[in-house]
Tab-separated table of C-alpha atoms (C1' of nucleotides) in Angstrom:
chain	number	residue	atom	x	y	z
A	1	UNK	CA	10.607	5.467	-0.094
A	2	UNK	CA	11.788	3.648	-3.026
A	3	UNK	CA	12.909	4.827	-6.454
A	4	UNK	CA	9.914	4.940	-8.662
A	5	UNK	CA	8.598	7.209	-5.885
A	6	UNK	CA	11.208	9.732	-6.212
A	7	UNK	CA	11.041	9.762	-9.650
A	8	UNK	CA	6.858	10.971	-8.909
A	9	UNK	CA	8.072	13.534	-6.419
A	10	UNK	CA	9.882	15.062	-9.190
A	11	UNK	CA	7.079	15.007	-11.356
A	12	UNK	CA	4.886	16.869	-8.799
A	13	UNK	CA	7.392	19.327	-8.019
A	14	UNK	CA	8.063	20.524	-11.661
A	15	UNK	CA	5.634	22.967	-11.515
A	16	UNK	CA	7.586	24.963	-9.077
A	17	UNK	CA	10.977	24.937	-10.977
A	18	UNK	CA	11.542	28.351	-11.661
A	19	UNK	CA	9.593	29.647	-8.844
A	20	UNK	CA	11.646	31.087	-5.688
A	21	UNK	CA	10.145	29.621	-2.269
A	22	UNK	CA	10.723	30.757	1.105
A	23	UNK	CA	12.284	28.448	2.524
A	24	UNK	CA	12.351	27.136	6.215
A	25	UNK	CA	12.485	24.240	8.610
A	26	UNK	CA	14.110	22.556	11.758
A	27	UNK	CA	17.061	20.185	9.155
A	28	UNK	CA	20.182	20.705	11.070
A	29	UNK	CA	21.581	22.933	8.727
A	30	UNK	CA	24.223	25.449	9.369
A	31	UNK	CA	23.302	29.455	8.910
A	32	UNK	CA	25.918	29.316	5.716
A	33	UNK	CA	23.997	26.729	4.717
A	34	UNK	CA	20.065	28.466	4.834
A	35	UNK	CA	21.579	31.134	3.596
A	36	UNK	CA	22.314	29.338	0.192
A	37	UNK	CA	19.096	28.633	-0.049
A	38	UNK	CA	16.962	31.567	1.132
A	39	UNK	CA	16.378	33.801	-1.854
A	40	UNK	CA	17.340	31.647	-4.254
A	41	UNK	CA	15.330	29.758	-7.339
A	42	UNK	CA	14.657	26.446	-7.302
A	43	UNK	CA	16.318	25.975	-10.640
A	44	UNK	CA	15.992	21.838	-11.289
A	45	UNK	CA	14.544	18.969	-8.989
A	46	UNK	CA	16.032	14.902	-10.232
A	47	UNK	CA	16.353	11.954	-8.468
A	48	UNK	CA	19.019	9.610	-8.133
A	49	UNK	CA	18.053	5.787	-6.821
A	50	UNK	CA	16.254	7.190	-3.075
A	51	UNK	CA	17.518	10.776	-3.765
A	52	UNK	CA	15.294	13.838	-4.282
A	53	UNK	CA	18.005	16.251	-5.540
A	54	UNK	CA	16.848	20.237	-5.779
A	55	UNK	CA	19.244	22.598	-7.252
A	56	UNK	CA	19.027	26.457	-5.981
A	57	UNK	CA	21.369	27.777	-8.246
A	58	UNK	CA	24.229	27.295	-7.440
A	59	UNK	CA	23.496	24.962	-4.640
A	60	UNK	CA	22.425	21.017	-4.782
A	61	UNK	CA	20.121	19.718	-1.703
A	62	UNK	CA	19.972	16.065	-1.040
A	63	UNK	CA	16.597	14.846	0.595
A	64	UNK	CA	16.770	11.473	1.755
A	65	UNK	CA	13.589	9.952	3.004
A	66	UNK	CA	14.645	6.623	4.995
A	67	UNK	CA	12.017	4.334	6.690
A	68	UNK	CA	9.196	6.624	7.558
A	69	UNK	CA	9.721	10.273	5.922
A	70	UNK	CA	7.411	11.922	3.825
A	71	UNK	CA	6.008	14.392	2.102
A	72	UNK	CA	3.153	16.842	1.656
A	73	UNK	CA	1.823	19.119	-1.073
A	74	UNK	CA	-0.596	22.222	0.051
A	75	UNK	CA	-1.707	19.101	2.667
A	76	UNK	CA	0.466	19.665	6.156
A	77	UNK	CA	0.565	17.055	8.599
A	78	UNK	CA	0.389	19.559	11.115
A	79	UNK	CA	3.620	18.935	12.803
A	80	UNK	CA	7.097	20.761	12.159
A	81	UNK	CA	8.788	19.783	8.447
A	82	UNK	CA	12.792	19.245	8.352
A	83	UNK	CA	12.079	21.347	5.214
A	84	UNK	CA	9.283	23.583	3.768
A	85	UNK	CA	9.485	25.423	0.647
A	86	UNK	CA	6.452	28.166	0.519
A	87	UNK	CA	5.456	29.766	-3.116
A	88	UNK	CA	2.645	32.253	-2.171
A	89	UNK	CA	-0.591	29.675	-1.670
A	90	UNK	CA	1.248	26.513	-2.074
A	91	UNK	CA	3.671	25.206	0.334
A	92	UNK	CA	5.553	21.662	0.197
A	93	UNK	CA	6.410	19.616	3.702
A	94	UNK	CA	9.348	17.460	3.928
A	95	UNK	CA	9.146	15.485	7.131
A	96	UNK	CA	11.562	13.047	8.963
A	97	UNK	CA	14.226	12.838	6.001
A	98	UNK	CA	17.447	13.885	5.841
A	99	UNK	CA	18.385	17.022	4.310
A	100	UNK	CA	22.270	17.464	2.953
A	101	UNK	CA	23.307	20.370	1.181
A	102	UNK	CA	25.756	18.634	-1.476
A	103	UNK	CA	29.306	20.346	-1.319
A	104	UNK	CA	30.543	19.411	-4.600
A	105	UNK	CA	27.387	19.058	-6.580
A	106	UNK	CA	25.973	16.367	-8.195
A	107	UNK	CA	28.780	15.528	-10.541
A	108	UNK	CA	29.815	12.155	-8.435
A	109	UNK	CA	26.532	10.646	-9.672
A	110	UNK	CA	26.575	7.586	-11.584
A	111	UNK	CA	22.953	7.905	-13.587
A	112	UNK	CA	24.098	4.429	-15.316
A	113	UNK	CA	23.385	2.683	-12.212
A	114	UNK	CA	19.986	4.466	-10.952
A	115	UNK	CA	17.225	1.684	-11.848
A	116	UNK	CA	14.770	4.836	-12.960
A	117	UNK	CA	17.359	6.171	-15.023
A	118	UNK	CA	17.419	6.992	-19.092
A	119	UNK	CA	20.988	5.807	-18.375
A	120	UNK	CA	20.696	3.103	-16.319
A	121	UNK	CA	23.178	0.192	-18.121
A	122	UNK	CA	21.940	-3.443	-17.943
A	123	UNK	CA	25.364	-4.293	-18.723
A	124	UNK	CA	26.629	-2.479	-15.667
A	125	UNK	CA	24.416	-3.949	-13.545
A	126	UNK	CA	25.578	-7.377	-14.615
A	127	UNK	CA	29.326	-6.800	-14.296
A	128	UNK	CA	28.910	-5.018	-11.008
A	129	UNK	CA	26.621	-7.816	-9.782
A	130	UNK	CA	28.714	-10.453	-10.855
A	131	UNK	CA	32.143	-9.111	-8.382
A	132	UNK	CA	29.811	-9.791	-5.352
A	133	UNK	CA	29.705	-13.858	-5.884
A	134	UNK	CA	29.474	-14.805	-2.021
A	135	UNK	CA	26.351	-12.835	-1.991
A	136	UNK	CA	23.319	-13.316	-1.333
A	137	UNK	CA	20.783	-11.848	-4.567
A	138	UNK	CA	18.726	-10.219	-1.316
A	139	UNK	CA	21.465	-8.233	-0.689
A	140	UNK	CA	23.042	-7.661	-3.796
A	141	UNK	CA	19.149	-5.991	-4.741
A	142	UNK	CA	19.366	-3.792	-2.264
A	143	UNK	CA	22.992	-2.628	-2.722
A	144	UNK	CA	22.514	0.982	-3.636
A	145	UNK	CA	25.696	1.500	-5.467
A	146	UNK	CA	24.519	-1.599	-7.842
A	147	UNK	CA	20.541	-1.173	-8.376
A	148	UNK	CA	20.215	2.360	-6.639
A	149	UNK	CA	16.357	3.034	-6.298
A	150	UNK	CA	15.655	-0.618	-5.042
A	151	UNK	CA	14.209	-0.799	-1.692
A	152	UNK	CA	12.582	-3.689	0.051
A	153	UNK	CA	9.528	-4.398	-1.896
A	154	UNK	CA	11.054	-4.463	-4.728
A	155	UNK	CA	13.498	-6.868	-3.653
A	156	UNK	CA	11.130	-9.123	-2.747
A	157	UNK	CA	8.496	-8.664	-6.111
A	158	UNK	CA	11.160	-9.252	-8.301
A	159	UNK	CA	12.624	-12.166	-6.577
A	160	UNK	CA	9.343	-13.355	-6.469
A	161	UNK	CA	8.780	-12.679	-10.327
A	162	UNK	CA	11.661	-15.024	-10.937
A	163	UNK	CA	10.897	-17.589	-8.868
A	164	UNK	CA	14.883	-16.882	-7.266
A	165	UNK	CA	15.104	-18.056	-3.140
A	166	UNK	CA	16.116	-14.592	-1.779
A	167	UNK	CA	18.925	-15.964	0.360
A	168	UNK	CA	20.372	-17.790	-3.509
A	169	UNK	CA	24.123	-16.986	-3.910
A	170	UNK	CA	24.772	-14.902	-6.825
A	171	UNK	CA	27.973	-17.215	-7.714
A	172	UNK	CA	25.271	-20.109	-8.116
A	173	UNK	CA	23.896	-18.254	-10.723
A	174	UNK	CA	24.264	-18.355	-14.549
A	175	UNK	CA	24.777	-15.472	-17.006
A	176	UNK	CA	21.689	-16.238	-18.168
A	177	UNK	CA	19.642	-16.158	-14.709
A	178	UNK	CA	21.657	-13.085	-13.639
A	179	UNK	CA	20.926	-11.065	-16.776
A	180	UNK	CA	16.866	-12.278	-16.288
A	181	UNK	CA	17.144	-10.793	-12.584
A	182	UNK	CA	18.794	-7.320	-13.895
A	183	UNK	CA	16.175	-7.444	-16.433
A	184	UNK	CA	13.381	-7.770	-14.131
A	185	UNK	CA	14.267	-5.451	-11.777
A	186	UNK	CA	14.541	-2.558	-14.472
A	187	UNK	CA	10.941	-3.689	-15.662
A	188	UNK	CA	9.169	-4.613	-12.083
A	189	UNK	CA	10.586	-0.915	-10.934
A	190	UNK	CA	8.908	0.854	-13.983
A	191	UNK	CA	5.684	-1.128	-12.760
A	192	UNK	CA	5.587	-0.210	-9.593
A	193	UNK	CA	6.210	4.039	-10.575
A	194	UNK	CA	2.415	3.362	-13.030
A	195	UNK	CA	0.800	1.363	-10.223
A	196	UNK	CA	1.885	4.266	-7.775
A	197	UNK	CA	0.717	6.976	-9.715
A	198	UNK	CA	-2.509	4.953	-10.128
A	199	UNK	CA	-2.625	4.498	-6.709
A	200	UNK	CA	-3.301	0.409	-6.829
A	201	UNK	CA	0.685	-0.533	-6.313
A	202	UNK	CA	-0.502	-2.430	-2.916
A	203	UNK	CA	-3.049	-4.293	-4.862
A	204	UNK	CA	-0.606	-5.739	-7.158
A	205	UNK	CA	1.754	-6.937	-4.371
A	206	UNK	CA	2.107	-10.752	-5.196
A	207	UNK	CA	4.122	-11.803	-1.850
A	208	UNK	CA	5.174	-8.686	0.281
A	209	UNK	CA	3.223	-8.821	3.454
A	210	UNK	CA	1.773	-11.578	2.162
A	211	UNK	CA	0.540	-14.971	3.839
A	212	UNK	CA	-0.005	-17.010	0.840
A	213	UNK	CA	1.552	-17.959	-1.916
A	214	UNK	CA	-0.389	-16.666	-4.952
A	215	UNK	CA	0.741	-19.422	-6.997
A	216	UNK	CA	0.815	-22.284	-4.973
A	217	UNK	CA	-1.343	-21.114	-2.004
A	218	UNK	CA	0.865	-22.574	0.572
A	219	UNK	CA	1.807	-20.502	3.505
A	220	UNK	CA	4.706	-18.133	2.285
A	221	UNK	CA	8.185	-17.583	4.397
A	222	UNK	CA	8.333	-14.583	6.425
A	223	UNK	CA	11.957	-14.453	7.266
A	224	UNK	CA	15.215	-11.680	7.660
A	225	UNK	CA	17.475	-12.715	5.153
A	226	UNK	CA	21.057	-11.668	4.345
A	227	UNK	CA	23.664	-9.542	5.489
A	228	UNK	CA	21.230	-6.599	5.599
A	229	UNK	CA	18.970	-8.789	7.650
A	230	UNK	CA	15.751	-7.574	5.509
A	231	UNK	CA	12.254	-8.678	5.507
A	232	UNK	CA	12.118	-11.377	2.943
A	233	UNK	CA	8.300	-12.868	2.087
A	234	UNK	CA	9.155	-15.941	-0.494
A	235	UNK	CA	7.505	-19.748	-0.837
A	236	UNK	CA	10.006	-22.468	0.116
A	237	UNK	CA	8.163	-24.156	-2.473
A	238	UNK	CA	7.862	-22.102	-5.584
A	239	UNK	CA	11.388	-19.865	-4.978
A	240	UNK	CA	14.023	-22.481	-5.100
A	241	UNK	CA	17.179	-22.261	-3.551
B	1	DC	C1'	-1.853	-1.541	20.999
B	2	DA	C1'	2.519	-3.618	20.491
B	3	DA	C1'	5.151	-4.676	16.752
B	4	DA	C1'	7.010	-3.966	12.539
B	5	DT	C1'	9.120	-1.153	9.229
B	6	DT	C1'	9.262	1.390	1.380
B	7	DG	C1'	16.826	2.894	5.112
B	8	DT	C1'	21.380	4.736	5.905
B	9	DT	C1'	25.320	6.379	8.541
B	10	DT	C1'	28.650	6.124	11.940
B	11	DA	C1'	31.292	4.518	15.748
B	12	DG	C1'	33.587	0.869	17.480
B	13	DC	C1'	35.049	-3.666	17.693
B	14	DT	C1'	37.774	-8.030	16.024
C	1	DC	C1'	42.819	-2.240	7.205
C	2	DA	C1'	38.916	-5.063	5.915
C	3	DG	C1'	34.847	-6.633	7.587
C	4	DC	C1'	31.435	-6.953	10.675
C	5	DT	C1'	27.934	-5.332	14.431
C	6	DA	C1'	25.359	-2.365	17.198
C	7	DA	C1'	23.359	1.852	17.750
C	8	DA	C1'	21.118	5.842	16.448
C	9	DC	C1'	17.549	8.100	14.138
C	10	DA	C1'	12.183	8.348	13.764
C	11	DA	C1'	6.698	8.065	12.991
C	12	DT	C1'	3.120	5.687	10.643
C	13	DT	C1'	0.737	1.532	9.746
C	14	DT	C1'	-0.935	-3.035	10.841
DNA sequence: CAAATTGTTTAGCT
DNA sequence: CAGCTAAACAATTT
């Protein structure tokens, strides 16, 4: 779950800020720690990069969805949640994520560097990206505390979107084509949240899980690239290195 | 149906 | 101690 779909889970569960749930679930949580929750008023819901952060009060609660979690809205999968919230008829499923209450709060944060942000700082990104030289721009995409929200397709749209060979070093790079990538990351992420919502973000996947390139039509690379040893889908041909 | 995977943390090594 | 690697976790989709 990347970014731009955080940013819609918050959207959908606005309607229930206010509202006090029951709340329930098999996250390994200590008693203290249902106990801050049970009772309590979901008071805001925000997202930082990957994080779904709920506030009961006094308490913050970190979701964290990985690979393969998800959730569900008055729609269960049928199997236990790590975390269900129940307001009379409507009940919201949290499954397979990681669930954290957050000791000190939310106040460690840096909104300047989440992609979906009001705050997020071009200017950041650039300086920040520009101490990792020996990297590779696959990994420096990913790197959470640089574009926090980016996840794998991203990464590999955007790279795509400026024609950049994923395994590129960012010390090869100008200003200028570093300032283009930061750019286009910012903007490809806002695409993909309206294409989500729409429902037709697969449909306007140029190269991940791709096999051709859409511009050239020659067979694209499937290959793990980087440090991170990610899925990279790029043409050899139109994605210099 | 086997394989791949919208990801991170931690332990343990060199 | 910095830097790297392997392992653990987990369930749907292709």
């Amino acid at each position: 779950m990347e970014g731009p779909s955080i940013v819609i889970l918050v959207e959908e569960l606005e309607p229930f800020v206010g509202k006090k749930p029951k709340v329930d679930g098999s996250a390994p949580l200590s008693v203290a720690e249902w106990k801050l929750l049970t009772g309590k008023c979901i008071c805001e819901v925000r997202s930082w990069g990957k994080h779904f952060l709920i506030r009961f009060e006094e308490t913050w609660v970190r979701i964290h969805f990985l690979m393969f979690g998800s959730y569900r809205i008055n729609h269960s999968r049928g199997r236990p949640p790590k975390l269900r919230f129940r307001f009379g008829k409507d009940e919201i499923e949290f499954y397979t994520c990681s669930v954290k209450i957050l000791e000190q709060g939310i106040s460690d944060y840096d909104w300047s560097i989440d992609v979906m942000s009001k705050k997020w700082s071009a200017g950041k990104a650039l300086t920040n990206v520009k101490k990792m030289p020996k990297s590779s721009v696959c990994d420096a995409l990913m790197d959470q505390s640089i574009f926090a929200g980016v996840g794998n397709i991203i990464k590999n749209e955007v790279l795509f979107l400026q024609r950049m060979h994923p395994e590129r070093r960012i010390g090869d790079l100008n200003t200028e084509e570093l300032k283009s990538l930061v750019r286009s990351t910012r903007a490809y992420c806002k695409k993909f949240y309206v294409w989500k919502k729409k429902n037709i973000l697969k449909r306007n996947w140029q190269v991940f899980r791709k096999k051709t390139c859409p511009e050239c039509l020659r067979t694209l690379t499937k290959k793990h690239t980087g440090i991170g040893q990610r899925r990279s889908f790029y043409c050899i041909k139109c994605q210099k290195k």
